[in-house]
Amino acid sequence: MAEPGILLIHGLGGTQYDLGSMHKRLKNAGFATHSLTLPGHGGRPEDLNGVRMEDWLEAVRAKYREVAAQHEVLHLMGMCMGALLAVETAKRERHDKGRLIVLAPPVYIDGWATPWYRGLRPLLYRIPGLPERMKVEEEEPYGIKNEQLRAIVKAKFKRGENFHYGWVPLACIREVDRLRAAVMRGLERIACPTLVVHARQDELTSLRSAHYLVERIGHGKRAGQARMVVLEDSYHMVCVDNDREIVGKNVLEFLEASAAGSLGMGMIDPRMTTAEIAELLTAARAELERGDFAALYRLGIPDFVWLQPGANRSSGAFSGRKGLQRLLAWAGDGAAFTAFGAAVVNAGMVVLPATLRHGELASSGVLALQMRQQRLLEARWFPDDVAAEDRHFGGQPLPDGPSEAEKAFEAAAALSRTLRKAPDNDTLLALYSLYKQGSVGDVAGERPSVMDMVGRAKYDAWAARRGVERQQAMADYVALVNRLKTTDAENA
């Protein structure tokens, strides 16, 4: 891909929301963002039992290799435990395709709110069965200094919302300690420019962690390649706390990107000529006239988003591949755009008068298409009469973000990487085919040759699922992984 990529890694017990609005800001600044759900996350805290440091690291390294093949430039960024995983991945993969950003790294767990008996953890690890049964609770201030935001987080925990685990088993902390020890070895091998961001008042880990990384990574012939930013008005969750704008500004400056662009303020892209803008607009307009939204998404970055206003079943933000599937639930039965007016190009944004047609509906308005580096970043529809579209489409807006079935599916994918014993070949093919059918849909492309026996077997297994609905494939995948995990535990 022409645009630079960035892999973002969440923290212990968390999700991509640990990084606040960084995904959106980076995307708006012209980056293709990638993320993953770490093994044991996205489900229940109990799922972390049996997950080892190696499972987290291998999942990140596998994702890194996957996206590194897609970009000439790829940056690494992690928050909390994700910061440690980013550092260790940069070290082991000899990362030199981009930069490394380390947010609130817990190299030393010695912040002002950590209890005096934290040093006794290694003794507790030795008591049989205790690390798996003992709960380490998430308590106030939840890593957040902002009182209003802290109250919101506290209410979410009270309601039982699954945005972050309320506790983790002590066995999981043991694996974090193992990861910390690994990170502290061989830091001089990191050869990429590194930014470390840390809060002076971090209640989990002191500035000693940041100083250690900067001194060790910036040692010797690469002196000065690592630098540190100290925040004065935040606790541990630096991407959502009081200094979040300072974090965003420094990250974007470090990546030599536009802070204004990251906030949605259009910037003229010197790499797109007038002819290239016209060419991309013509292609997008053609797909909109055909009502081929899948083809429109192929003109965009991986996280291309369609934004549809209103309070009906067509309303919402439809981002990336999964957003497209949700969008097609209403747009796939005949929605298209016609009656295009003269386009106006201003500061990287193309504004195009048009009419949305769907059945008896003919809704006039304007489309706003944001472009950068010959790709679409996002498309926004502004109808003249939102109420008319509400009446026509009816229903309620689709839930923003993944459905419960999709959350269970991704959690099962992470859980599958924690199996102690690899399944037999037939089971591996079943896992592969169900995952592909549940995440992509029907198989496409040519069948591999007989010389590629593995590729051919995987293709055939996937092709055998042709016609199975995604929801069914996801449910079957979850059930299979759960059976394997149960058998794995019984044989342990």
mmCIF file of C-alpha atoms in Angstrom, residues 13 15 17 43 45 152-166 404 407:
data_model
loop_
_atom_site.group_PDB
_atom_site.id
_atom_site.type_symbol
_atom_site.label_atom_id
_atom_site.label_comp_id
_atom_site.label_asym_id
_atom_site.label_seq_id
_atom_site.Cartn_x
_atom_site.Cartn_y
_atom_site.Cartn_z
ATOM 1 C CA GLY A 13 -7.210 -6.679 30.067
ATOM 2 C CA THR A 15 -9.084 -3.443 23.942
ATOM 3 C CA TYR A 17 -10.156 1.608 23.195
ATOM 4 C CA GLY A 43 -14.100 -12.434 26.367
ATOM 5 C CA PRO A 45 -11.071 -12.559 32.573
ATOM 6 C CA ILE A 152 -17.877 7.288 33.434
ATOM 7 C CA VAL A 153 -15.439 4.375 33.607
ATOM 8 C CA LYS A 154 -16.600 3.506 37.123
ATOM 9 C CA ALA A 155 -20.212 3.435 35.942
ATOM 10 C CA LYS A 156 -19.277 1.175 33.033
ATOM 11 C CA PHE A 157 -17.617 -1.279 35.411
ATOM 12 C CA LYS A 158 -20.680 -1.180 37.672
ATOM 13 C CA ARG A 159 -22.981 -1.965 34.724
ATOM 14 C CA GLY A 160 -20.723 -4.833 33.718
ATOM 15 C CA GLU A 161 -19.920 -3.454 30.271
ATOM 16 C CA ASN A 162 -17.250 -5.524 28.533
ATOM 17 C CA PHE A 163 -14.903 -2.705 27.485
ATOM 18 C CA HIS A 164 -12.113 -3.722 29.868
ATOM 19 C CA TYR A 165 -11.646 -6.588 32.299
ATOM 20 C CA GLY A 166 -12.500 -5.660 35.894
ATOM 21 C CA GLU A 404 -21.864 -9.866 20.110
ATOM 22 C CA LYS A 407 -16.869 -10.279 19.568
#
